[in-house]
């Protein structure tokens, strides 16, 4: 509305544009036939649609589709569509590249390029919905980038995903995932939006976490866990901890014991992710028995936990593999 006001157009035009974009999947002003031709031309120049171009697409044998998108300036980001019987989940990117360099994640290998704008984040959802000819039911900010490092754009995008005049996706079906940027968690706790919080924990003690995730040197585990407990207390919402299972490192009985100490007895849930081998890194995938043993130890202690089924690993779309094959 503000941008339309700035070019002397009536506020009701915003509703027409939103309706066309979010309900009828318009991807350019030319698709919005409720606007006059001269107005379409004026808007295209003064309030341009975000440019998103499909650079490549890979389809997994399990139905997962990985899109590589390029934006106006040629920067790229990946988006993964994960359909199941009950859900159509989209894993979206919030930055082109990532500066956090987690030790098992291919997304950080190429370094940081830039933040994605709110429109570029939403364009990923719009594009995929149009391509798959259906609605995305769940959105996770778990693609390339650290969402809380691009806080304003990510929150604005989450609001539009949730808004009735936007994508109208239930807030509980939208998840923002952070590698542990504590100020972002604190700020997010005060937002009036019921979007889910997920934290990439991946290691149960300071030394191991600093080794795997450099962010731990800036925001140590103790500080992170305090922020997460405060978040749960303040919002009465559960915090999901993503935990990667690496053979002989994070997937050991000792590590399970430490993880129980961190997550037992409060609104926490653990999502176990068996490590996907990425050839640049020295880590190994755990055995089925080790995974099961780890999960049972947590469950015996009453920790709520789930085991993530790997999706799209044949096209490097599984967790931590993004940008591994395509790169830049
Ligand atoms: S896990 Fe997330 S924060 Fe860490 S390097 Fe990968 S994209 Fe960045």
XYZ file of N, CA and C in Angstrom, residues 93-250:
474
model
N 15.187 -21.044 1.019
C 16.442 -20.386 1.387
C 16.168 -18.945 1.788
N 16.968 -18.455 2.730
C 16.795 -17.064 3.172
C 17.979 -16.181 2.779
N 19.084 -16.817 2.339
C 20.249 -16.056 1.902
C 20.871 -16.762 0.691
N 21.605 -16.007 -0.095
C 22.408 -16.636 -1.145
C 23.758 -16.901 -0.488
N 24.054 -18.164 -0.262
C 25.264 -18.531 0.479
C 25.044 -18.382 1.975
N 26.045 -18.756 2.738
C 25.903 -18.680 4.194
C 27.259 -18.396 4.813
N 27.251 -17.540 5.872
C 28.530 -17.170 6.481
C 28.845 -17.995 7.720
N 27.976 -18.942 8.082
C 28.138 -19.591 9.381
C 29.021 -20.836 9.359
N 29.257 -21.381 8.181
C 30.269 -22.424 8.008
C 30.164 -23.627 8.933
N 28.970 -24.150 9.141
C 28.839 -25.349 9.978
C 29.639 -26.485 9.325
N 30.314 -27.242 10.169
C 31.322 -28.177 9.698
C 30.829 -29.383 8.935
N 29.534 -29.522 8.749
C 29.005 -30.698 8.051
C 28.089 -30.264 6.921
N 28.021 -28.943 6.671
C 26.974 -28.425 5.790
C 27.563 -27.884 4.492
N 27.117 -28.468 3.390
C 27.625 -28.061 2.085
C 27.175 -26.656 1.712
N 26.073 -26.196 2.315
C 25.547 -24.873 1.957
C 26.521 -23.754 2.312
N 27.342 -23.994 3.334
C 28.263 -22.944 3.760
C 29.561 -22.945 2.981
N 29.772 -23.949 2.132
C 31.072 -24.099 1.477
C 31.435 -22.956 0.534
N 30.421 -22.422 -0.159
C 30.715 -21.367 -1.142
C 30.821 -19.988 -0.527
N 30.619 -19.861 0.786
C 30.680 -18.550 1.432
C 29.378 -17.783 1.263
N 29.347 -16.609 1.887
C 28.127 -15.788 1.894
C 28.120 -14.841 0.704
N 26.964 -14.717 0.047
C 26.848 -13.751 -1.058
C 26.010 -12.558 -0.634
N 24.743 -12.823 -0.283
C 23.901 -11.703 0.176
C 22.598 -12.235 0.786
N 21.895 -11.295 1.473
C 20.572 -11.639 2.005
C 19.590 -11.732 0.849
N 18.584 -12.580 0.966
C 17.491 -12.542 -0.001
C 16.454 -11.545 0.510
N 15.847 -10.819 -0.425
C 14.789 -9.878 -0.055
C 13.531 -10.668 0.261
N 12.618 -10.016 0.975
C 11.362 -10.685 1.319
C 10.681 -11.232 0.049
N 10.639 -10.412 -1.002
C 10.000 -10.831 -2.252
C 10.689 -12.036 -2.874
N 12.005 -12.107 -2.723
C 12.744 -13.244 -3.296
C 12.482 -14.525 -2.493
N 12.260 -14.356 -1.194
C 11.944 -15.527 -0.361
C 10.556 -16.054 -0.757
N 9.599 -15.114 -0.884
C 8.233 -15.526 -1.213
C 8.128 -16.035 -2.647
N 8.962 -15.485 -3.520
C 8.910 -15.905 -4.929
C 9.217 -17.394 -5.063
N 10.027 -17.931 -4.154
C 10.328 -19.380 -4.200
C 9.039 -20.178 -4.008
N 8.218 -19.733 -3.076
C 6.963 -20.456 -2.784
C 5.993 -20.311 -3.964
N 5.879 -19.062 -4.446
C 4.969 -18.817 -5.567
C 5.341 -19.647 -6.779
N 6.624 -19.651 -7.076
C 7.083 -20.363 -8.273
C 6.766 -21.852 -8.160
N 7.097 -22.425 -7.013
C 6.898 -23.880 -6.863
C 5.408 -24.224 -6.883
N 4.595 -23.405 -6.219
C 3.148 -23.680 -6.235
C 2.630 -23.716 -7.669
N 3.103 -22.781 -8.449
C 2.645 -22.724 -9.831
C 3.118 -23.968 -10.603
N 4.352 -24.345 -10.370
C 4.926 -25.487 -11.092
C 4.274 -26.812 -10.725
N 4.013 -27.011 -9.423
C 3.450 -28.301 -9.001
C 1.922 -28.282 -9.055
N 1.391 -27.145 -9.432
C -0.062 -26.964 -9.560
C -0.790 -27.370 -8.283
N -0.307 -26.868 -7.197
C -0.968 -27.173 -5.922
C -0.443 -26.281 -4.831
N -1.101 -26.348 -3.701
C -0.714 -25.494 -2.571
C 0.385 -26.132 -1.746
N 1.290 -25.301 -1.297
C 2.288 -25.757 -0.334
C 1.600 -25.689 1.031
N 1.673 -26.782 1.815
C 0.967 -26.767 3.109
C 1.897 -26.396 4.264
N 3.198 -26.689 4.122
C 4.160 -26.408 5.188
C 5.396 -25.723 4.584
N 5.918 -24.744 5.301
C 7.142 -24.085 4.834
C 8.184 -24.139 5.944
N 9.388 -24.550 5.599
C 10.477 -24.548 6.578
C 11.620 -23.679 6.044
N 12.084 -22.769 6.890
C 13.248 -21.941 6.526
C 14.490 -22.748 6.893
N 14.772 -23.753 6.097
C 15.894 -24.642 6.399
C 16.790 -24.826 5.184
N 16.592 -23.997 4.165
C 17.446 -24.089 2.983
C 18.760 -23.369 3.263
N 19.294 -22.758 2.228
C 20.582 -22.091 2.389
C 20.406 -20.798 3.199
N 21.351 -20.564 4.118
C 21.348 -19.315 4.872
C 20.863 -19.467 6.299
N 21.163 -18.441 7.090
C 20.724 -18.404 8.491
C 19.593 -17.375 8.585
N 18.362 -17.826 8.798
C 17.219 -16.892 8.775
C 17.360 -15.701 9.723
N 17.884 -15.910 10.929
C 17.954 -14.790 11.875
C 19.077 -13.809 11.535
N 19.914 -14.170 10.566
C 20.916 -13.227 10.089
C 20.285 -12.280 9.064
N 19.079 -12.623 8.644
C 18.333 -11.799 7.675
C 16.942 -11.587 8.268
N 16.935 -11.129 9.520
C 15.737 -11.169 10.363
C 14.512 -10.472 9.748
N 14.681 -9.212 9.341
C 13.501 -8.449 8.886
C 12.846 -9.086 7.665
N 13.676 -9.451 6.689
C 13.111 -10.042 5.474
C 12.426 -11.372 5.773
N 13.038 -12.166 6.651
C 12.473 -13.484 6.975
C 11.148 -13.325 7.726
N 11.114 -12.419 8.697
C 9.867 -12.235 9.449
C 8.754 -11.674 8.563
N 9.125 -10.732 7.686
C 8.114 -10.177 6.772
C 7.589 -11.292 5.863
N 8.472 -12.168 5.414
C 8.041 -13.281 4.555
C 7.152 -14.245 5.345
N 7.532 -14.539 6.587
C 6.726 -15.458 7.409
C 5.322 -14.884 7.609
N 5.256 -13.570 7.808
C 3.942 -12.931 8.014
C 3.082 -13.064 6.765
N 3.689 -12.890 5.600
C 2.916 -12.991 4.362
C 2.531 -14.444 4.069
N 3.373 -15.376 4.479
C 3.020 -16.799 4.301
C 1.778 -17.125 5.121
N 1.686 -16.488 6.285
C 0.606 -16.759 7.222
C -0.670 -15.937 6.929
N -0.511 -14.770 6.340
C -1.635 -13.828 6.201
C -2.757 -14.385 5.328
N -4.021 -14.143 5.732
C -5.156 -14.597 4.914
C -5.116 -14.019 3.504
N -4.640 -12.759 3.374
C -4.580 -12.172 2.029
C -3.315 -12.616 1.283
N -2.458 -13.365 1.980
C -1.242 -13.896 1.360
C -1.415 -15.385 1.081
N -0.472 -16.195 1.554
C -0.531 -17.638 1.266
C -1.508 -18.390 2.184
N -1.824 -17.761 3.303
C -2.777 -18.340 4.266
C -2.354 -19.740 4.745
N -1.089 -19.869 5.083
C -0.569 -21.123 5.640
C -0.591 -20.963 7.167
N -1.110 -21.969 7.867
C -1.205 -21.865 9.330
C 0.173 -21.587 9.923
N 0.225 -20.687 10.915
C 1.518 -20.325 11.509
C 2.248 -21.566 12.022
N 1.491 -22.510 12.578
C 2.113 -23.728 13.118
C 2.708 -24.620 12.021
N 2.394 -24.287 10.780
C 2.952 -25.049 9.653
C 4.141 -24.325 9.024
N 4.579 -23.274 9.698
C 5.749 -22.527 9.208
C 6.833 -22.651 10.282
N 8.025 -23.030 9.876
C 9.108 -23.215 10.859
C 10.321 -22.393 10.458
N 10.832 -21.635 11.435
C 12.089 -20.920 11.206
C 13.179 -21.677 11.946
N 14.233 -21.981 11.233
C 15.295 -22.795 11.818
C 16.581 -21.978 11.921
N 17.135 -21.917 13.121
C 18.373 -21.143 13.324
C 19.523 -22.057 13.749
N 20.733 -21.634 13.413
C 21.889 -22.420 13.852
C 22.281 -22.040 15.278
N 21.547 -21.077 15.863
C 21.816 -20.719 17.260
C 22.176 -19.261 17.439
N 21.559 -18.393 16.655
C 21.813 -16.958 16.769
C 20.933 -16.433 17.923
N 21.517 -16.350 19.095
C 20.754 -16.079 20.320
C 19.938 -14.775 20.261
N 20.510 -13.644 19.800
C 19.689 -12.421 19.762
C 18.438 -12.595 18.883
N 18.559 -13.396 17.833
C 17.411 -13.661 16.950
C 16.327 -14.427 17.696
N 16.740 -15.394 18.499
C 15.765 -16.188 19.266
C 15.042 -15.276 20.264
N 15.813 -14.412 20.917
C 15.219 -13.511 21.912
C 14.209 -12.559 21.257
N 14.586 -12.064 20.114
C 13.705 -11.135 19.406
C 12.447 -11.862 18.912
N 12.652 -13.056 18.412
C 11.554 -13.866 17.871
C 10.542 -14.205 18.972
N 11.023 -14.372 20.203
C 10.137 -14.714 21.326
C 9.117 -13.605 21.577
N 9.457 -12.390 21.174
C 8.559 -11.265 21.438
C 7.610 -10.986 20.267
N 7.766 -11.731 19.159
C 6.922 -11.475 17.985
C 5.520 -12.035 18.225
N 4.534 -11.330 17.690
C 3.170 -11.829 17.862
C 2.791 -12.702 16.676
N 3.510 -13.767 16.495
C 3.190 -14.714 15.420
C 3.592 -16.098 15.932
N 2.693 -17.064 15.732
C 2.877 -18.392 16.340
C 3.738 -19.338 15.490
N 4.666 -18.783 14.733
C 5.515 -19.605 13.869
C 6.452 -20.470 14.730
N 6.718 -21.682 14.263
C 7.523 -22.633 15.043
C 9.018 -22.270 15.019
N 9.687 -22.607 16.121
C 11.137 -22.387 16.188
C 11.863 -23.724 16.218
N 12.852 -23.824 15.360
C 13.678 -25.019 15.366
C 15.142 -24.575 15.486
N 15.913 -25.298 16.281
C 17.298 -24.897 16.535
C 18.225 -26.043 16.135
N 19.203 -25.723 15.297
C 20.175 -26.755 14.915
C 21.162 -26.904 16.062
N 20.980 -27.939 16.840
C 21.824 -28.138 18.017
C 23.062 -28.950 17.619
N 22.820 -30.128 17.116
C 23.814 -31.000 16.480
C 24.942 -31.532 17.352
N 25.157 -30.946 18.531
C 26.185 -31.483 19.424
C 25.770 -31.156 20.852
N 26.067 -32.055 21.812
C 25.519 -31.871 23.162
C 26.467 -31.200 24.152
N 27.693 -30.842 23.738
C 28.549 -30.122 24.690
C 29.314 -29.013 23.971
N 29.869 -28.107 24.751
C 30.492 -26.896 24.179
C 31.615 -27.243 23.189
N 32.494 -28.171 23.590
C 33.671 -28.441 22.758
C 33.263 -29.031 21.407
N 32.370 -30.024 21.461
C 31.962 -30.672 20.211
C 31.178 -29.703 19.332
N 30.355 -28.881 19.985
C 29.534 -27.949 19.195
C 30.421 -26.872 18.556
N 31.429 -26.395 19.297
C 32.316 -25.386 18.705
C 33.081 -25.979 17.532
N 33.397 -27.264 17.633
C 34.123 -27.915 16.547
C 33.234 -28.044 15.298
N 31.970 -28.411 15.519
C 31.066 -28.620 14.385
C 30.427 -27.321 13.887
N 30.174 -26.406 14.830
C 29.439 -25.197 14.473
C 30.155 -23.964 15.036
N 30.896 -23.245 14.202
C 31.648 -22.077 14.684
C 30.780 -21.057 15.413
N 29.468 -21.019 15.107
C 28.574 -20.066 15.780
C 28.607 -20.255 17.291
N 28.984 -21.452 17.747
C 29.007 -21.738 19.178
C 30.076 -20.925 19.911
N 31.084 -20.452 19.159
C 32.109 -19.636 19.824
C 31.549 -18.256 20.135
N 30.602 -17.821 19.329
C 29.977 -16.508 19.566
C 28.806 -16.623 20.544
N 28.003 -17.656 20.353
C 26.845 -17.871 21.231
C 26.942 -19.281 21.802
N 27.670 -19.425 22.921
C 27.913 -20.762 23.458
C 26.627 -21.507 23.844
N 26.773 -22.815 23.916
C 25.650 -23.707 24.188
C 24.844 -23.284 25.424
N 25.546 -22.921 26.497
C 24.829 -22.528 27.726
C 23.916 -21.332 27.459
N 24.443 -20.367 26.730
C 23.664 -19.164 26.412
C 22.481 -19.541 25.505
N 22.755 -20.425 24.544
C 21.725 -20.856 23.599
C 20.589 -21.578 24.327
N 20.946 -22.511 25.214
C 19.918 -23.280 25.902
C 19.082 -22.373 26.812
N 19.725 -21.380 27.399
C 18.976 -20.443 28.247
C 17.956 -19.679 27.384
N 18.398 -19.228 26.219
C 17.490 -18.488 25.330
C 16.331 -19.381 24.878
N 16.620 -20.664 24.632
C 15.566 -21.575 24.162
C 14.550 -21.845 25.264
N 15.034 -22.048 26.477
C 14.109 -22.277 27.601
C 13.258 -21.031 27.841
N 13.893 -19.862 27.764
C 13.136 -18.610 27.931
C 12.068 -18.484 26.843
N 12.433 -18.871 25.629
C 11.478 -18.803 24.510
C 10.257 -19.679 24.815
N 10.525 -20.914 25.263
C 9.430 -21.850 25.552
C 8.551 -21.313 26.683
N 9.196 -20.741 27.691
C 8.458 -20.230 28.833
C 7.585 -19.028 28.448
N 8.188 -18.148 27.696
C 7.512 -16.909 27.306
C 6.353 -17.173 26.336
N 6.556 -18.098 25.403
C 5.565 -18.285 24.338
C 4.694 -19.516 24.566
N 5.110 -20.366 25.504
C 4.427 -21.632 25.736
C 4.439 -22.504 24.475
N 5.471 -22.330 23.662
C 5.606 -23.133 22.440
C 6.836 -24.028 22.548
N 6.717 -25.170 21.899
C 7.800 -26.148 21.941
C 8.985 -25.684 21.077
N 10.177 -26.031 21.505
C 11.358 -25.779 20.676
C 11.829 -27.123 20.131
N 12.000 -27.183 18.822
C 12.509 -28.427 18.224
C 14.013 -28.293 18.036
N 14.753 -29.294 18.491
C 16.204 -29.296 18.297
C 16.567 -30.293 17.213
N 17.211 -29.790 16.182
C 17.704 -30.683 15.131
C 19.041 -31.231 15.614
N 19.204 -32.525 15.489
C 20.432 -33.136 16.009
C 20.960 -34.135 14.977
N 22.139 -33.855 14.474
C 22.700 -34.689 13.410
C 23.445 -35.883 14.028
N 23.194 -37.055 13.472
C 23.827 -38.268 14.013
C 25.035 -38.643 13.155
N 26.235 -38.390 13.698
C 27.474 -38.707 12.984
C 28.150 -39.863 13.706
N 28.552 -40.858 12.964
C 29.147 -42.049 13.581
C 30.359 -41.687 14.459
N 30.409 -42.270 15.639
C 31.509 -42.108 16.594
C 31.748 -40.670 17.065
N 30.840 -39.768 16.722
C 31.034 -38.390 17.190
C 29.796 -37.918 17.963
N 28.729 -37.641 17.240
C 27.516 -37.178 17.937
C 26.559 -38.336 18.211
